Coordinates of C-alpha atoms and ligand atoms in Angstrom, one line a residue:
X92 CA -1.5 41.7 -74.5
X93 CA -4.7 40.1 -76.4
X94 CA -4.9 36.5 -76.0
X95 CA -6.6 33.3 -77.0
X96 CA -6.4 30.7 -74.9
X97 CA -7.6 27.1 -76.3
X98 CA -8.5 24.3 -73.6
X99 CA -11.6 21.3 -73.1
X100 CA -14.7 22.1 -71.7
X101 CA -14.7 19.4 -69.1
X102 CA -14.0 19.3 -65.3
X103 CA -10.2 18.1 -65.9
X104 CA -7.5 20.0 -64.6
X105 CA -6.5 21.2 -67.9
X106 CA -9.2 23.4 -68.7
X107 CA -9.7 24.2 -64.4
X108 CA -5.5 25.4 -65.4
X109 CA -6.3 27.8 -69.1
X110 CA -9.8 29.4 -67.4
X111 CA -7.9 30.3 -64.1
X112 CA -5.2 31.9 -66.0
X113 CA -7.7 33.7 -68.6
X114 CA -9.5 34.9 -65.9
X115 CA -6.8 35.7 -64.3
X116 CA -5.3 37.8 -67.3
X117 CA -8.0 39.7 -68.3
X118 CA -8.1 41.0 -64.0
X119 CA -4.8 42.0 -65.1
X120 CA -6.0 43.9 -67.9
X121 CA -5.2 41.9 -70.5
X122 CA -7.7 41.6 -73.1
X123 CA -8.8 37.2 -73.6
X124 CA -10.4 34.8 -75.4
X125 CA -11.7 31.5 -74.3
X126 CA -11.9 28.8 -77.2
X127 CA -13.6 25.7 -75.9
X128 CA -16.2 23.1 -77.0
X129 CA -18.7 24.6 -74.7
X130 CA -18.4 27.0 -71.5
X131 CA -15.8 25.4 -69.4
X132 CA -17.7 24.8 -65.4
X133 CA -14.5 27.2 -64.1
X134 CA -15.8 30.2 -67.2
X135 CA -18.4 31.5 -63.8
X136 CA -19.8 35.5 -63.8
X137 CA -19.1 38.3 -65.9
X138 CA -16.0 39.1 -66.6
X139 CA -14.8 42.3 -68.0
X140 CA -12.5 41.9 -70.9
X141 CA -13.1 38.1 -71.6
X142 CA -15.2 36.1 -73.5
X143 CA -16.4 32.9 -74.2
X144 CA -16.3 31.6 -78.1
X145 CA -18.4 27.8 -79.2
X146 CA -16.0 25.2 -81.2
X147 CA -18.4 23.5 -83.2
X148 CA -17.5 20.6 -85.8
X149 CA -20.5 20.7 -89.0
X150 CA -21.4 17.3 -89.5
X151 CA -21.6 16.1 -93.5
X152 CA -23.2 13.1 -94.8
X153 CA -19.3 11.9 -95.5
X154 CA -17.2 12.2 -92.4
X155 CA -17.5 9.8 -90.0
X156 CA -16.7 12.1 -86.7
X157 CA -16.5 16.0 -87.9
X158 CA -13.3 17.1 -87.9
X159 CA -12.7 19.1 -84.5
X160 CA -8.9 19.7 -85.2
X161 CA -9.6 22.3 -88.5
X162 CA -13.0 24.0 -87.1
X163 CA -10.9 23.9 -84.0
X164 CA -8.4 25.9 -85.9
X165 CA -10.6 28.0 -88.3
X166 CA -11.9 29.3 -85.2
X167 CA -9.0 30.1 -83.9
X168 CA -7.8 31.9 -86.7
X169 CA -10.9 34.0 -87.2
X170 CA -10.9 35.0 -84.0
X171 CA -6.8 35.9 -84.0
X172 CA -8.7 37.7 -86.3
X173 CA -11.0 40.0 -85.9
X174 CA -9.9 40.6 -82.4
X175 CA -6.3 41.6 -83.6
X176 CA -5.1 37.9 -80.9
X177 CA -0.6 38.9 -80.4
X178 CA -1.3 35.1 -78.2
X179 CA -2.7 32.1 -79.0
X180 CA -2.6 29.7 -75.9
X181 CA -2.8 25.8 -76.1
X182 CA -3.6 23.9 -73.1
X183 CA -3.4 20.5 -73.8
X184 CA -1.5 19.5 -76.7
X185 CA -4.0 17.3 -78.5
X186 CA -5.7 18.8 -80.3
X187 CA -5.4 22.3 -79.7
X188 CA -1.4 22.8 -79.7
X189 CA -2.2 21.2 -83.6
X190 CA -5.0 23.9 -84.8
X191 CA -2.6 26.9 -83.0
X192 CA -0.3 26.5 -85.0
X193 CA -2.8 25.8 -88.4
X194 CA -4.6 29.4 -87.4
X195 CA -0.7 30.7 -86.8
X196 CA 0.0 29.5 -90.7
X197 CA -3.0 31.7 -92.4
X198 CA -2.0 34.2 -89.7
X199 CA 1.5 34.9 -89.6
X200 CA 1.7 37.4 -86.7
X201 CA 0.1 35.1 -84.3
X202 CA 2.2 33.1 -81.9
X203 CA 1.6 29.6 -80.1
X204 CA 2.0 29.0 -76.7
X205 CA 1.6 25.5 -75.8
X206 CA 0.5 23.8 -72.1
X207 CA 1.6 20.4 -71.7
X208 CA -0.8 18.9 -69.2
X209 CA 0.3 15.6 -68.3
X210 CA -1.6 12.2 -70.9
X211 CA -1.0 14.2 -73.8
X212 CA 2.5 13.5 -73.2
X213 CA 2.2 10.5 -70.5
X214 CA -0.2 8.5 -72.2
X215 CA -2.4 9.8 -75.6
X216 CA 0.7 12.1 -77.2
X217 CA 3.0 8.8 -76.9
X218 CA 0.2 6.7 -78.5
X219 CA 2.1 5.9 -82.8
X220 CA -1.4 7.2 -84.4
X221 CA -0.2 10.8 -82.1
X222 CA 3.4 10.3 -81.9
X223 CA 4.5 12.4 -84.7
X224 CA 2.1 15.3 -84.7
X225 CA 2.6 15.5 -80.7
X226 CA 6.1 15.8 -81.1
X227 CA 6.1 18.5 -84.4
X228 CA 4.1 20.5 -81.9
X229 CA 6.0 20.7 -79.9
X230 CA 8.8 21.5 -82.1
X231 CA 6.9 24.3 -84.0
X232 CA 5.4 26.5 -80.4
X233 CA 6.7 29.8 -79.8
X234 CA 7.2 28.6 -76.3
X235 CA 6.2 25.4 -74.5
X236 CA 5.0 24.8 -70.8
X237 CA 5.1 21.4 -68.9
X238 CA 3.6 21.7 -65.4
X239 CA 6.4 20.0 -63.5
X240 CA 9.8 19.1 -63.5
X241 CA 9.3 15.5 -64.1
X242 CA 7.1 16.2 -67.2
X243 CA 10.0 18.7 -68.9
X244 CA 12.1 15.6 -69.0
X245 CA 9.2 12.9 -69.9
X246 CA 8.8 14.9 -73.3
X247 CA 12.2 15.1 -73.8
X248 CA 13.1 11.7 -73.4
X249 CA 9.3 10.7 -74.8
X250 CA 9.7 12.7 -78.3
X251 CA 13.4 13.6 -77.9
X252 CA 12.9 17.2 -78.3
X253 CA 15.3 19.3 -78.3
X254 CA 14.2 22.5 -77.2
X255 CA 13.7 25.0 -74.3
X256 CA 10.5 24.2 -72.0
X257 CA 9.9 26.3 -68.9
X258 CA 8.1 24.3 -66.2
X259 CA 5.3 26.6 -64.6
X260 CA 2.6 24.9 -61.8
X261 CA -0.7 24.7 -61.4
X262 CA -1.7 26.9 -58.5
X263 CA -4.8 27.4 -56.0
X264 CA -6.3 29.7 -55.0
X265 CA -6.8 30.2 -50.6
X266 CA -10.6 29.0 -50.6
X267 CA -13.0 30.8 -49.5
X268 CA -15.3 31.0 -46.5
X269 CA -16.1 27.3 -45.0
X270 CA -19.7 25.8 -45.2
X271 CA -20.3 24.7 -42.0
X272 CA -23.5 22.6 -42.3
X273 CA -21.5 20.0 -45.1
X274 CA -19.5 17.4 -42.5
X275 CA -23.3 17.0 -40.7
X276 CA -24.3 15.4 -44.6
X277 CA -20.9 14.3 -45.9
X278 CA -20.6 12.1 -42.7
X279 CA -23.6 11.4 -39.8
X280 CA -22.3 10.1 -37.4
X281 CA -18.9 11.8 -36.1
X282 CA -16.9 9.4 -38.5
X283 CA -14.2 10.7 -40.5
X284 CA -14.6 11.9 -44.6
X285 CA -11.7 10.6 -46.5
X286 CA -12.1 12.2 -50.2
X287 CA -11.2 11.6 -53.7
X288 CA -12.0 13.3 -56.7
X289 CA -10.5 12.8 -60.8
X290 CA -12.7 11.9 -64.1
X291 CA -12.3 8.3 -62.8
X292 CA -10.2 7.3 -66.1
X293 CA -7.9 4.1 -65.3
X294 CA -4.9 6.1 -65.1
X295 CA -6.4 7.0 -61.7
X296 CA -6.8 3.8 -59.8
X297 CA -10.4 4.3 -57.8
X298 CA -10.5 0.6 -57.0
X299 CA -7.4 1.5 -54.7
X300 CA -9.3 4.1 -53.1
X301 CA -11.6 2.5 -52.2
X302 CA -9.3 -0.7 -51.6
X303 CA -7.7 1.8 -49.2
X304 CA -11.0 3.2 -47.8
X305 CA -12.3 -0.6 -47.2
X306 CA -8.9 -1.4 -44.6
X307 CA -9.9 1.8 -43.2
X308 CA -13.2 1.8 -42.0
X309 CA -11.8 -1.7 -39.7
X310 CA -10.7 -0.1 -37.0
X311 CA -11.8 3.7 -37.7
X312 CA -15.2 5.2 -38.4
X313 CA -15.2 6.8 -41.4
X314 CA -17.0 7.7 -45.3
X315 CA -15.1 8.2 -48.3
X316 CA -17.0 10.5 -50.8
X317 CA -16.3 9.9 -54.6
X318 CA -16.3 13.2 -56.8
X319 CA -16.4 12.8 -60.2
X320 CA -17.1 11.0 -63.3
X321 CA -16.3 8.3 -65.6
X322 CA -15.3 4.8 -66.4
X323 CA -15.0 3.9 -63.9
X324 CA -17.2 4.6 -62.0
X325 CA -19.8 1.8 -62.4
X326 CA -16.9 -0.5 -61.3
X327 CA -16.3 1.1 -58.0
X328 CA -20.1 1.4 -57.0
X329 CA -21.0 -2.2 -57.9
X330 CA -18.2 -2.9 -55.8
X331 CA -19.5 -1.4 -52.6
X332 CA -22.8 -2.2 -53.3
X333 CA -21.9 -5.8 -53.5
X334 CA -19.7 -5.9 -50.2
X335 CA -22.8 -3.2 -48.2
X336 CA -19.9 -0.7 -48.3
X337 CA -22.7 1.0 -49.9
X338 CA -24.2 3.1 -47.2
X339 CA -20.7 4.6 -46.2
X340 CA -19.4 5.2 -50.0
X341 CA -21.2 8.2 -51.6
X342 CA -21.0 9.2 -55.3
X343 CA -21.9 12.4 -55.8
X344 CA -21.1 12.2 -59.2
X345 CA -19.3 16.1 -60.5
X346 CA -19.3 18.8 -58.9
X347 CA -18.5 22.4 -59.6
X348 CA -18.5 22.8 -55.0
X349 CA -16.0 20.5 -54.8
X350 CA -14.4 23.6 -51.6
X351 CA -17.1 23.0 -49.4
X352 CA -16.7 18.8 -50.1
X353 CA -12.9 19.5 -49.0
X354 CA -13.7 21.8 -46.5
X355 CA -15.6 19.0 -44.6
X356 CA -12.1 16.2 -46.0
X357 CA -10.0 14.7 -43.1
X358 CA -8.3 13.0 -45.5
X359 CA -8.0 12.8 -49.6
X360 CA -6.2 9.9 -51.8
X361 CA -4.9 10.0 -54.9
X362 CA -3.2 6.7 -55.7
X363 CA -3.2 7.5 -59.5
X364 CA -1.0 5.3 -61.7
X365 CA 0.9 8.7 -63.5
X366 CA -0.1 12.6 -62.7
X367 CA 1.6 14.9 -64.0
X368 CA 0.7 17.2 -61.2
X369 CA -1.8 16.8 -58.9
X370 CA -3.6 19.7 -59.0
X371 CA -6.6 17.7 -56.8
X372 CA -3.9 17.1 -54.4
X373 CA -2.6 20.7 -54.5
X374 CA -6.7 21.9 -54.2
X375 CA -7.3 19.4 -51.2
X376 CA -3.8 20.4 -49.4
X377 CA -5.0 24.6 -50.4
X378 CA -7.5 23.4 -47.9
X379 CA -5.3 22.0 -45.0
X380 CA -6.5 18.6 -46.1
X381 CA -3.4 16.2 -45.7
X382 CA -3.5 14.2 -48.9
X383 CA -2.2 10.3 -49.1
X384 CA -0.2 10.0 -53.1
X385 CA 1.2 6.8 -55.0
X386 CA 5.4 8.4 -55.2
X387 CA 4.7 9.2 -59.3
X388 CA 5.1 11.3 -61.8
X389 CA 5.1 14.8 -60.5
X390 CA 3.3 14.3 -57.0
X391 CA 6.6 14.4 -55.0
X392 CA 7.0 17.9 -56.0
X393 CA 3.9 19.1 -54.9
X394 CA 3.0 17.2 -52.4
X395 CA 6.2 16.6 -49.4
X396 CA 6.6 12.5 -47.9
X397 CA 5.9 12.7 -44.2
X398 CA 5.5 16.8 -44.4
X399 CA 2.1 17.9 -46.4
X400 CA 0.9 14.3 -46.2
X401 CA 2.0 10.9 -47.6
X402 CA 3.5 9.4 -51.1
X403 CA 4.1 5.5 -51.5
X404 CA 4.9 3.0 -53.9
X405 CA 1.7 3.0 -56.7
X406 CA -1.0 0.1 -56.0
X407 CA 0.5 -0.1 -52.6
X408 CA -2.9 0.0 -51.0
X409 CA -2.1 -1.3 -47.4
X410 CA 0.8 1.7 -46.9
X411 CA -2.0 3.6 -47.8
X412 CA -4.3 2.7 -45.8
X413 CA -1.6 3.0 -42.6
X414 CA -1.0 6.5 -43.4
X415 CA -4.8 6.8 -43.4
X416 CA -4.7 5.1 -39.6
X417 CA -1.6 6.9 -38.5
X418 CA -2.9 10.3 -39.1
X419 CA -7.2 9.4 -38.2
X420 CA -6.1 8.3 -35.2
X421 CA -3.3 11.0 -34.4
X422 CA -5.5 13.9 -34.0
X423 CA -2.8 16.6 -33.7
X424 CA -0.6 14.7 -36.6
X425 CA -3.6 15.6 -38.9
X426 CA -3.7 19.0 -37.9
X427 CA 0.2 19.3 -38.3
X428 CA -0.3 18.9 -41.6
X429 CA -3.3 19.7 -42.8
X430 CA -1.6 22.6 -41.8
X431 CA 1.8 22.8 -43.3
X432 CA 0.2 21.5 -46.3
X433 CA -1.9 24.6 -46.3
X434 CA 1.3 26.7 -46.2
X435 CA 3.5 24.4 -49.1
X436 CA 0.2 25.4 -51.4
X437 CA -0.7 29.2 -50.6
X438 CA 2.9 30.2 -51.1
X439 CA 4.1 27.6 -53.6
X440 CA 1.6 28.0 -55.9
X441 CA -0.3 31.0 -54.9
X442 CA -1.9 32.5 -58.1
X443 CA -0.1 35.6 -57.9
X444 CA 3.8 34.4 -59.3
X445 CA 2.1 31.6 -61.3
X446 CA 0.4 33.5 -63.8
X447 CA 3.6 36.4 -64.0
X448 CA 5.0 33.1 -65.4
X449 CA 3.1 32.6 -68.6
X450 CA 2.8 36.6 -68.8
X451 CA 6.8 37.2 -68.3
X452 CA 6.7 33.9 -71.2
X453 CA 4.1 35.7 -73.1
X454 CA 6.4 39.0 -73.4
X455 CA 9.2 36.1 -74.7
X456 CA 7.5 34.5 -77.3
X457 CA 6.7 38.5 -78.9
X458 CA 9.7 40.0 -78.4
X459 CA 8.7 42.4 -75.6
Ligands
GMT11 O1 -3.9 14.3 -68.5 C1 -5.5 13.9 -68.5 O2 -5.8 13.5 -67.8 C2 -6.2 15.1 -68.6 C3 -5.1 16.6 -67.4 C4 -6.8 16.8 -67.2 O3 -7.4 17.9 -67.8 O4 -7.2 16.9 -66.2 O5 -4.9 16.7 -66.5 C5 -3.6 16.5 -66.0 O6 -3.4 17.9 -66.0 C6 -3.5 18.5 -64.8 C7 -3.5 20.7 -65.1 O7 -2.0 20.0 -65.1 C8 -2.9 17.6 -63.9 O8 -3.0 18.6 -62.8 C9 -2.8 16.2 -64.1 O9 -2.2 15.9 -63.3 C10 -2.7 15.7 -65.0 N1 -3.2 14.0 -65.2 C11 -2.2 13.1 -65.4 O10 -1.3 13.4 -65.9 C12 -2.9 11.9 -65.3

């Protein structure tokens, strides 16, 4: 098949999933074209049958903001026509699904598959300024997927849509070789390493991460590694400085090699307000790192409470800290949970079977 994939080029999970699906499809022999405002971070290395198309919205004095959605629809139509695409797969509804539908108006044979990732439904998609168009995009796409049962149900509830939505989860690959020296530079004094990875948006509740850590460090030697960047980083860093935690909490900013950090971590913290799936948690599990998270959204479909980690009421930082202390004080329990977490990640959310599901959906919408 000839497949276009449209996504954001940020470090977020939707771009990661889109890029990894594209790479896997190219390895399987499909021709894949990725469209994004800049090179997605995971699109590294040369892969035969995989091309990248940068989308640029040209400025014009009349525009307050150049209309990216129109430029994306134009680029989709152009790539689809000149490369004979069968499918345009939009990752994250806004604006990729609407742009793909515009491209389909220009080229009626083009089929549109939309993957809903999370806040495109639960936060921004349900905002009245976007809702009617998100609803239209869900209704009009030839195929729609959601990354968890929770997100599928939330989509039906929020938009009142009556259509088939396939649930296809996020996935991980088995981790590569670990770097033996990373623990020494993350936690020089044989302390435990707690890790959080996110885009530091309000939905991630990064201050809860710091509060859990603050409580944990009163009982065991520990370091906190905060990977990523976003609006709430400034507040979190200032808080750590004010409380004298800045030697123990390390803000690394965005990192490509999260595998190295996870390989040296003892616990992963994800106390989000909502999370449709929680790809960062799954990646931690793939590295044998137990997860402590909020019991929200699709997280219970990923992390089994008491088996791969613990799930607590959102905002209950004391319960999360108690879970962390229980795990850090009991090496056997921590290792057992790490092993379960890895098995769950690599068995239930392995790349191969998940990419099979996308391939099957493409064939279904193409009637092949
Ligand atoms: O919705 C976002 O905040 C962005 C999006 C992304 O691009 O990272 O994250 C969502 O998609 C991921 C990949 O499917 C999921 O693993 C995340 O749980 C989901 N984020 C939220 O629901 C908050």
